PDB file of C-alpha atoms in Angstrom:
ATOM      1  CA  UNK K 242      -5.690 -13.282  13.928  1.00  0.00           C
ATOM      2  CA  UNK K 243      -7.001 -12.048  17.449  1.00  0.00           C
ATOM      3  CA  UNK K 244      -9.314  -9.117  16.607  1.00  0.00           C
ATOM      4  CA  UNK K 245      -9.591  -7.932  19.825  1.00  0.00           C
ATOM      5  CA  UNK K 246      -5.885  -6.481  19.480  1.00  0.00           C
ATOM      6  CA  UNK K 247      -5.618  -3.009  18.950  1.00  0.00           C
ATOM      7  CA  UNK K 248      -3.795  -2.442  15.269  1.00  0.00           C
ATOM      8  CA  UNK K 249      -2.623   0.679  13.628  1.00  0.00           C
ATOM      9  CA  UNK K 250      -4.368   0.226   9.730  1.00  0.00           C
ATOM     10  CA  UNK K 251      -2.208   1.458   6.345  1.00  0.00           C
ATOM     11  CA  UNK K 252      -4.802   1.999   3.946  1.00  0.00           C
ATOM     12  CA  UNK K 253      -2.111   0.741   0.664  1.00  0.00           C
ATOM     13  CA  UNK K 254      -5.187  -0.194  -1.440  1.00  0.00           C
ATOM     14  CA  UNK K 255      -4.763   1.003  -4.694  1.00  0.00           C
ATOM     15  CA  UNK K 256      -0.841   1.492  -4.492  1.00  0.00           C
ATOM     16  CA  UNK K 257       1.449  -1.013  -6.313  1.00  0.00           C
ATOM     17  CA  UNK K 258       4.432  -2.907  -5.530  1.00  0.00           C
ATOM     18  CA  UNK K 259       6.688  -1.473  -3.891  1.00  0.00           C
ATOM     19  CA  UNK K 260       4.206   0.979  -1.959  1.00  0.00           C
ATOM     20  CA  UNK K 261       2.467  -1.160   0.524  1.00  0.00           C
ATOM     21  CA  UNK K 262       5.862  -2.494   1.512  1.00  0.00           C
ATOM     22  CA  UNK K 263       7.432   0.499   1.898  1.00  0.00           C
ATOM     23  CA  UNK K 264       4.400   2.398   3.928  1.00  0.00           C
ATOM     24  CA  UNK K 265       4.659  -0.684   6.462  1.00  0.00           C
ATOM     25  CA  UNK K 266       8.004  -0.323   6.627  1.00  0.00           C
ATOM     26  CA  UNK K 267       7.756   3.705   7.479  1.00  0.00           C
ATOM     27  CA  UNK K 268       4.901   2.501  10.082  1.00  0.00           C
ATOM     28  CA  UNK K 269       6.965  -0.190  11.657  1.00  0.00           C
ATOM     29  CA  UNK K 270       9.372   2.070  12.314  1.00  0.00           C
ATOM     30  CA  UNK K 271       7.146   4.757  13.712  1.00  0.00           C
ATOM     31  CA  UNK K 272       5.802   2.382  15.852  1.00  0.00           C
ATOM     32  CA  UNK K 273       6.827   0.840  19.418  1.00  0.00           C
ATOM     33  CA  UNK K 274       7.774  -2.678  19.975  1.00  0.00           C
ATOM     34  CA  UNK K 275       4.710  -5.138  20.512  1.00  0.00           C
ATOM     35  CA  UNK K 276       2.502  -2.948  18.021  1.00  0.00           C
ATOM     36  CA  UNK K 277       0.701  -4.601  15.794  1.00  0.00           C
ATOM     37  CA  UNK K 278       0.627  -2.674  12.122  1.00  0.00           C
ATOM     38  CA  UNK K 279      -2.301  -3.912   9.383  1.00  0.00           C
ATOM     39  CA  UNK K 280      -1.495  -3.258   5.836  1.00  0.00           C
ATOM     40  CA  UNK K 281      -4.147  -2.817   3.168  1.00  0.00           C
ATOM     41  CA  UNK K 282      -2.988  -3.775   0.009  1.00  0.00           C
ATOM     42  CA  UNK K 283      -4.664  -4.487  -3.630  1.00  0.00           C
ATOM     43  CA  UNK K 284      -1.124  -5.609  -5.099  1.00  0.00           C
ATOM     44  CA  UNK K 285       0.160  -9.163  -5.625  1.00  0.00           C
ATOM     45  CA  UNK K 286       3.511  -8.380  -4.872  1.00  0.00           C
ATOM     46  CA  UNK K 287       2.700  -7.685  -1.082  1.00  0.00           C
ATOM     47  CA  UNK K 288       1.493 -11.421  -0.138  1.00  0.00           C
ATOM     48  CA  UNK K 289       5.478 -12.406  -0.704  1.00  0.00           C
ATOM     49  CA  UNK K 290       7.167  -9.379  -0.140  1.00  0.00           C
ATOM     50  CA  UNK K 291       6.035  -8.603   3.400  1.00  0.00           C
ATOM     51  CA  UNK K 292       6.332 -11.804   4.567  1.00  0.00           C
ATOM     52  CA  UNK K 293       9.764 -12.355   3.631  1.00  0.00           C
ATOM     53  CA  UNK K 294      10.364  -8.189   4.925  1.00  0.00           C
ATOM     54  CA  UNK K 295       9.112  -9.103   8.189  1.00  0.00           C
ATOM     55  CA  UNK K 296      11.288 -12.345   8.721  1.00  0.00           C
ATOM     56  CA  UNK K 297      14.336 -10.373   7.167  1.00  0.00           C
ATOM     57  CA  UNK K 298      13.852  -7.315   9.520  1.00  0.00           C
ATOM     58  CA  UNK K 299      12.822  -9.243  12.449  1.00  0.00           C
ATOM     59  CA  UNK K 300       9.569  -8.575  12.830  1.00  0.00           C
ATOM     60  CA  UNK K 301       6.569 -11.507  13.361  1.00  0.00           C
ATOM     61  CA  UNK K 302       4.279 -12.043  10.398  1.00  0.00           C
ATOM     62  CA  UNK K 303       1.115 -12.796  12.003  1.00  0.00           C
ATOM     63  CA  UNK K 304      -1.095 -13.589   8.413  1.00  0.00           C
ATOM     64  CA  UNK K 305      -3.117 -12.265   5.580  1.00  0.00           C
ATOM     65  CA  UNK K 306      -6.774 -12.276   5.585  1.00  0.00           C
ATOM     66  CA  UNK K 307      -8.299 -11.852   2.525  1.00  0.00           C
ATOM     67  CA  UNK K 308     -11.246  -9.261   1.855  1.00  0.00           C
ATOM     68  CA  UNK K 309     -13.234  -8.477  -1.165  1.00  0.00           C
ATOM     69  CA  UNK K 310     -10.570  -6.873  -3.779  1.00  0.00           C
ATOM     70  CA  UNK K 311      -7.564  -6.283  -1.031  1.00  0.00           C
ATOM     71  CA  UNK K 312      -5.878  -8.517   1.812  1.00  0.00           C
ATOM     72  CA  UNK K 313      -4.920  -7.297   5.015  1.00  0.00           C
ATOM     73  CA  UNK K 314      -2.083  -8.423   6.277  1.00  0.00           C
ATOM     74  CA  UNK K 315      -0.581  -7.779   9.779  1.00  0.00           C
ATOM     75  CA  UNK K 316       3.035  -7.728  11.400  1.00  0.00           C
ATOM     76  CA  UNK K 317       3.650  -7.049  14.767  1.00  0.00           C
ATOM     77  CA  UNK K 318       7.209  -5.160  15.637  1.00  0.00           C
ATOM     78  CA  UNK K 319       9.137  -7.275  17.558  1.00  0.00           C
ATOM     79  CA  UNK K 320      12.776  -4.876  18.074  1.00  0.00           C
TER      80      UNK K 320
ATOM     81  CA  UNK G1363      28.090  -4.555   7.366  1.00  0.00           C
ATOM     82  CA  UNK G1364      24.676  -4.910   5.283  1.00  0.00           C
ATOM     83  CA  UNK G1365      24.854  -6.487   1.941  1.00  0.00           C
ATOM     84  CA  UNK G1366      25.156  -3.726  -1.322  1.00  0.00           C
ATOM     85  CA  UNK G1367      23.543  -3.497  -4.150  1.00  0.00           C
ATOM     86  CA  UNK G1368      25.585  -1.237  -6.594  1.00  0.00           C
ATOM     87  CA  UNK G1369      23.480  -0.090  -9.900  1.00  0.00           C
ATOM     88  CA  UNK G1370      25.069   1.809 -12.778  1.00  0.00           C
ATOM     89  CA  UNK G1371      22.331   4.131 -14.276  1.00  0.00           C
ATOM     90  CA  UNK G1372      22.970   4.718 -17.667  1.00  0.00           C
ATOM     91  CA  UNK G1373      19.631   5.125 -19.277  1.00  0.00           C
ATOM     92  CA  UNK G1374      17.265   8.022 -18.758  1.00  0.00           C
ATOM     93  CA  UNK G1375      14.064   6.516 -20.416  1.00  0.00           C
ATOM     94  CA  UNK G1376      10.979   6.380 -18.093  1.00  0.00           C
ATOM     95  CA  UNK G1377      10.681   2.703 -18.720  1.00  0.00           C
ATOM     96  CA  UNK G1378      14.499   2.183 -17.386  1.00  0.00           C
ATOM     97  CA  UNK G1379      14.453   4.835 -14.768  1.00  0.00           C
ATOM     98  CA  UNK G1380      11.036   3.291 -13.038  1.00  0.00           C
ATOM     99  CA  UNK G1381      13.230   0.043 -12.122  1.00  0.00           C
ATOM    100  CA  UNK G1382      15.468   2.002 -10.943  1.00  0.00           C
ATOM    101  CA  UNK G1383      13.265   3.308  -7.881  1.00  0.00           C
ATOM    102  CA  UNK G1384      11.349  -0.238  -7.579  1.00  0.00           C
ATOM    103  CA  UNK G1385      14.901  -2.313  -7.200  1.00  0.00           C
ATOM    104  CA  UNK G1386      16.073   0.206  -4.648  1.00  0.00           C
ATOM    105  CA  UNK G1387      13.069   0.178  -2.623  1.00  0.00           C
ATOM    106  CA  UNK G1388      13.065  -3.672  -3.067  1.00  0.00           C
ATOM    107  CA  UNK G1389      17.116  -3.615  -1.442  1.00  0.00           C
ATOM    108  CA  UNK G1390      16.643  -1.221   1.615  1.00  0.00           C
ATOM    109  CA  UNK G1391      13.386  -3.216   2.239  1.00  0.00           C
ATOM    110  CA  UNK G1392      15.553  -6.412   2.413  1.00  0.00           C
ATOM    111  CA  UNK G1393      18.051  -4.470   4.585  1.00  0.00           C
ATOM    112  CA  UNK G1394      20.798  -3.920   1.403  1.00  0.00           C
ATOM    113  CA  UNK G1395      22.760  -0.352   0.594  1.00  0.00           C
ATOM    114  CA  UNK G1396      22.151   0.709  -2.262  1.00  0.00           C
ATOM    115  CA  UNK G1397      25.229   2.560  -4.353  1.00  0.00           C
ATOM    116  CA  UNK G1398      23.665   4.369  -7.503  1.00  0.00           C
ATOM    117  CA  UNK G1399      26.148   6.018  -9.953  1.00  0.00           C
ATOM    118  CA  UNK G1400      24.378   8.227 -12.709  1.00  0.00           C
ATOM    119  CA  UNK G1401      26.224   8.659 -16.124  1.00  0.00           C
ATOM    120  CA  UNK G1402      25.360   9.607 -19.541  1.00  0.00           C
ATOM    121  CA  UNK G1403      21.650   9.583 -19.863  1.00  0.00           C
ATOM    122  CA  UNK G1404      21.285   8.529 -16.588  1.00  0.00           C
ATOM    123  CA  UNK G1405      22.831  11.568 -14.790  1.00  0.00           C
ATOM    124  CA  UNK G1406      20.827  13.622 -17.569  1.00  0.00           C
ATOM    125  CA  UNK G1407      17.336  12.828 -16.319  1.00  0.00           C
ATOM    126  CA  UNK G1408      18.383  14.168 -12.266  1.00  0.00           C
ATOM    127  CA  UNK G1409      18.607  17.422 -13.795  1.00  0.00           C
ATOM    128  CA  UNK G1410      15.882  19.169 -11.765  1.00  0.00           C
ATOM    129  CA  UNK G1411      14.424  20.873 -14.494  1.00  0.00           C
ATOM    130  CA  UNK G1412      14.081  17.062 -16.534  1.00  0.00           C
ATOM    131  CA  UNK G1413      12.308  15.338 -13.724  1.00  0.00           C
ATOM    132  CA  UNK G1414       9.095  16.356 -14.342  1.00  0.00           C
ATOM    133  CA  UNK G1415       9.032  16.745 -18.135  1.00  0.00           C
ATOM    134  CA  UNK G1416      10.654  13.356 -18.788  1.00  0.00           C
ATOM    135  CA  UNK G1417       7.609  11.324 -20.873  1.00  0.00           C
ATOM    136  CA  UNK G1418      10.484   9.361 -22.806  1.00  0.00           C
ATOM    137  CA  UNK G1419      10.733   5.804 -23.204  1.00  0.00           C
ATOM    138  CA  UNK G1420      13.335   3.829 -25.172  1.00  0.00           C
ATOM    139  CA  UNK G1421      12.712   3.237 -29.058  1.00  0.00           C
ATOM    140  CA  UNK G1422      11.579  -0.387 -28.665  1.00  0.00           C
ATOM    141  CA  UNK G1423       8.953   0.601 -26.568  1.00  0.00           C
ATOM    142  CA  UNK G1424       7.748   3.334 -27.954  1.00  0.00           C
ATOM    143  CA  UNK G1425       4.716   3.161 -29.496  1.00  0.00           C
ATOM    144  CA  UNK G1426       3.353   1.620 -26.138  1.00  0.00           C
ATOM    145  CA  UNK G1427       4.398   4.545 -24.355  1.00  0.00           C
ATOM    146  CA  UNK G1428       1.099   6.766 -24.696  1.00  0.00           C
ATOM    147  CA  UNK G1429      -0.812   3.771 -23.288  1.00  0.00           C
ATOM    148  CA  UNK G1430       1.606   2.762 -20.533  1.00  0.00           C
ATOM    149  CA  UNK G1431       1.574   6.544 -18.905  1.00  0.00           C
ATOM    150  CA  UNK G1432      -2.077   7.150 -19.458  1.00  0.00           C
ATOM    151  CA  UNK G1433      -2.005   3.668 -17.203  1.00  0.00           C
ATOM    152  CA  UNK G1434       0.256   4.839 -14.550  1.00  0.00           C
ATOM    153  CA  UNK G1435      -1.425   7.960 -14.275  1.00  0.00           C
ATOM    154  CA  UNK G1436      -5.196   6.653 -14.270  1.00  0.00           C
ATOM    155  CA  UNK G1437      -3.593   3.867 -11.526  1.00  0.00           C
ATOM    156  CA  UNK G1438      -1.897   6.509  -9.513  1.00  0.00           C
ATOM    157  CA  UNK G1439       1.589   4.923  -9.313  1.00  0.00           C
ATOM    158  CA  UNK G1440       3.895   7.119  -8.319  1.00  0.00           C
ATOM    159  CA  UNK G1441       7.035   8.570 -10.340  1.00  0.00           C
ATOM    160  CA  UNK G1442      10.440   6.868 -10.607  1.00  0.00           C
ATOM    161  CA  UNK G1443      12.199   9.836  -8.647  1.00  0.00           C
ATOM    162  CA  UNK G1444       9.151   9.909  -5.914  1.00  0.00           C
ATOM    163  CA  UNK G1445       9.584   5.857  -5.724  1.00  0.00           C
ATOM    164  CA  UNK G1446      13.301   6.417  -5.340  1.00  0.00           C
ATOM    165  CA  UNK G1447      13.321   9.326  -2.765  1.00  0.00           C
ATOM    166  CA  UNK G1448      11.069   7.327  -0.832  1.00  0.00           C
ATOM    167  CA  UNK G1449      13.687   3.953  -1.232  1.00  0.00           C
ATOM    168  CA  UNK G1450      16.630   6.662   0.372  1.00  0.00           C
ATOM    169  CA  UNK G1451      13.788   7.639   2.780  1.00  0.00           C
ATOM    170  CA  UNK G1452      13.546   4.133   4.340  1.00  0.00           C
ATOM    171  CA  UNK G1453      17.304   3.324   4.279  1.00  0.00           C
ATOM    172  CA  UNK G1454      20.529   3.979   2.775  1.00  0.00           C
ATOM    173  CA  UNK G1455      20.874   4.794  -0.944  1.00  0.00           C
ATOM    174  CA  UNK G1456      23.727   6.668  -1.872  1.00  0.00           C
ATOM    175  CA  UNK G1457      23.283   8.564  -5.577  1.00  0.00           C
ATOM    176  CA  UNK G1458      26.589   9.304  -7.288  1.00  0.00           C
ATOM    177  CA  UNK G1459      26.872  11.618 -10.475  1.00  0.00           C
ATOM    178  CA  UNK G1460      29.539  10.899 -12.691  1.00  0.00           C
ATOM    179  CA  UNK G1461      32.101  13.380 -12.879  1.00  0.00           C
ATOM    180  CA  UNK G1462      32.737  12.809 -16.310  1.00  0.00           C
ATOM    181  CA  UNK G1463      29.244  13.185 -17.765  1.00  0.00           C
ATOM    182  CA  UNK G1464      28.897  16.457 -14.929  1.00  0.00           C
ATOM    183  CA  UNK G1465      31.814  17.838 -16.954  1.00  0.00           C
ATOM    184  CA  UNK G1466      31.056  16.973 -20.217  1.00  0.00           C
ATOM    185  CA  UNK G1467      27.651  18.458 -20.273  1.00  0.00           C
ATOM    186  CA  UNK G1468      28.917  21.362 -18.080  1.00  0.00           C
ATOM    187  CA  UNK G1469      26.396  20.926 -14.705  1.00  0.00           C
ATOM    188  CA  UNK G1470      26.046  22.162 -11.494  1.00  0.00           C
ATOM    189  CA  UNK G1471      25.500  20.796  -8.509  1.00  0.00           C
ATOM    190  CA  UNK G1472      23.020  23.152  -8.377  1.00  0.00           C
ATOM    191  CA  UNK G1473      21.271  21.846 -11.597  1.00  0.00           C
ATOM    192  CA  UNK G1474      21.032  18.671 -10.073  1.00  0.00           C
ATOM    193  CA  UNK G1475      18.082  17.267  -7.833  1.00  0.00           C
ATOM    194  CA  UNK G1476      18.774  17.226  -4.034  1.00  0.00           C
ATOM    195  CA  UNK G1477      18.996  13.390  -4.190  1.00  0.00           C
ATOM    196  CA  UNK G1478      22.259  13.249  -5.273  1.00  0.00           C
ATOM    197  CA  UNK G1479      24.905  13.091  -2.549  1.00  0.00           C
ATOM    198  CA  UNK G1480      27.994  13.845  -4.799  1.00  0.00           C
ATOM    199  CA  UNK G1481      30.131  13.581  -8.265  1.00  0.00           C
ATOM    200  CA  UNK G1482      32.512  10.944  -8.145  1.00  0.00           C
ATOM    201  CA  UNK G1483      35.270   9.391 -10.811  1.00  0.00           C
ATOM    202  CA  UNK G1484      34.609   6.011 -12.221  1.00  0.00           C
ATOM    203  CA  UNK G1485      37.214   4.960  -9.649  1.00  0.00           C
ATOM    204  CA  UNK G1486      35.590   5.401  -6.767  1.00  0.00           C
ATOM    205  CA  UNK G1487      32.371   4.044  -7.745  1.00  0.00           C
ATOM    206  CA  UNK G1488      34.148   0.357  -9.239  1.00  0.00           C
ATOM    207  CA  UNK G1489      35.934   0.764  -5.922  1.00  0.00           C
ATOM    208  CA  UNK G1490      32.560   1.055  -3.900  1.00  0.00           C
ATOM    209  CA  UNK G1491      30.688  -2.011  -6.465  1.00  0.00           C
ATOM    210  CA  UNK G1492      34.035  -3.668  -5.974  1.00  0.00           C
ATOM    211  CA  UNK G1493      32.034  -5.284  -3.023  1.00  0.00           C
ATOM    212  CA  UNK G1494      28.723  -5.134  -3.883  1.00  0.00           C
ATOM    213  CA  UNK G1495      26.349  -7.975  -3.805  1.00  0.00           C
ATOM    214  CA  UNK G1496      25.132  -7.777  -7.489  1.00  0.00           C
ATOM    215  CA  UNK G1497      25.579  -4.671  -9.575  1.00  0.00           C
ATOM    216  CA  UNK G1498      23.432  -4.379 -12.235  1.00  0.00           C
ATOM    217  CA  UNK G1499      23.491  -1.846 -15.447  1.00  0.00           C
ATOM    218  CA  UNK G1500      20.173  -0.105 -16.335  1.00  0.00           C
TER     219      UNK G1500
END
């Protein structure tokens, strides 16, 4: 991950599966194409789900780094 | 066309009704329609004035139910209905009452929360899961 980007954070900590998911999704589509959207999440379910969301909705999964009690986990909107 | 995912919601137990709103947020996320039909119990628990009073969960579970909500509530997770308004939110999720349980127990569409789009005949809704991806009964 390139930390110099500029991302737009969703603070999911704390929210389970489906939540994160869902918030990104509601961001990703707020967003314009080339943004790059961070997703805090405490839930397991995210690591696979967002992934596999991004690839399915066409977006690029660009990782998961992971922090002390959360990951965060960016996708940049690609359409 | 997207893929469909048709459900048949029959029960109207907390413990059923939160898969409900998970499974449909999990099929818009993966770009699926979603086709609910509410019946029986199902269609009893959209009643707006059940939504909020609903604590029930079925027999088997039962005695874990005081723990389970305490959980939920302590962990902030948020209610079937809010998890499914948010799933219809994000894409499409059509909510069908069934006529004959609207009939039977003598509702309104007034009586009914705002999420449900209309009351249908078991016809139409085998002739919308006719080509459904997976349906599933809950």
């Amino acid at each position: 991950m390139n930390e110099q980007e500029k991302v737009k954070v969703i603070d999911a900590r704390g929210s389970f599966c489906p939540g994160p998911l869902m918030e990104l999704i509601r961001a990703v589509k707020e967003s314009s194409v080339g943004e790059i959207i961070e997703v805090w999440s405490s839930d397991t379910g995210s690591q696979r789900d967002i992934p596999k969301w991004a690839e399915k909705a066409g977006h690029e999964f660009l990782g998961v780094v992971h922090e002390q009690g959360y990951d965060r986990i960016r996708v940049k909107k690609k359409r | 066309m997207p893929e469909k995912l048709a459900m048949v919601v029959f029960s109207g137990t907390v413990d059923r009704l939160m898969p409900v709103g998970i499974i449909a947020s999990g099929a818009v996320a993966m770009g699926m329609d979603v086709e609910i039909f509410l019946t029986f119990w199902g269609l009893n628990s959209f009643r707006k004035e059940m939504i909020p009073k609903n604590m029930k969960f079925s027999r088997d579970y039962e005695e874990m139910a005081p723990m389970m909500m305490e959980l939920m509530k302590s962990k902030n997770v948020p209610s079937w209905f809010d998890t499914l308004k948010k799933a219809k939110e994000v894409g499409n999720v059509r909510v069908h009452a069934c006529a004959m349980t609207y009939d039977l127990m003598g509702m309104k569409k007034e009586d009914l929360a705002d999420i449900v789009d209309d009351v249908i005949a078991v016809g139409e809704f085998v002739d919308i899961a006719r080509d459904a991806k997976f349906t599933l009964f809950i």
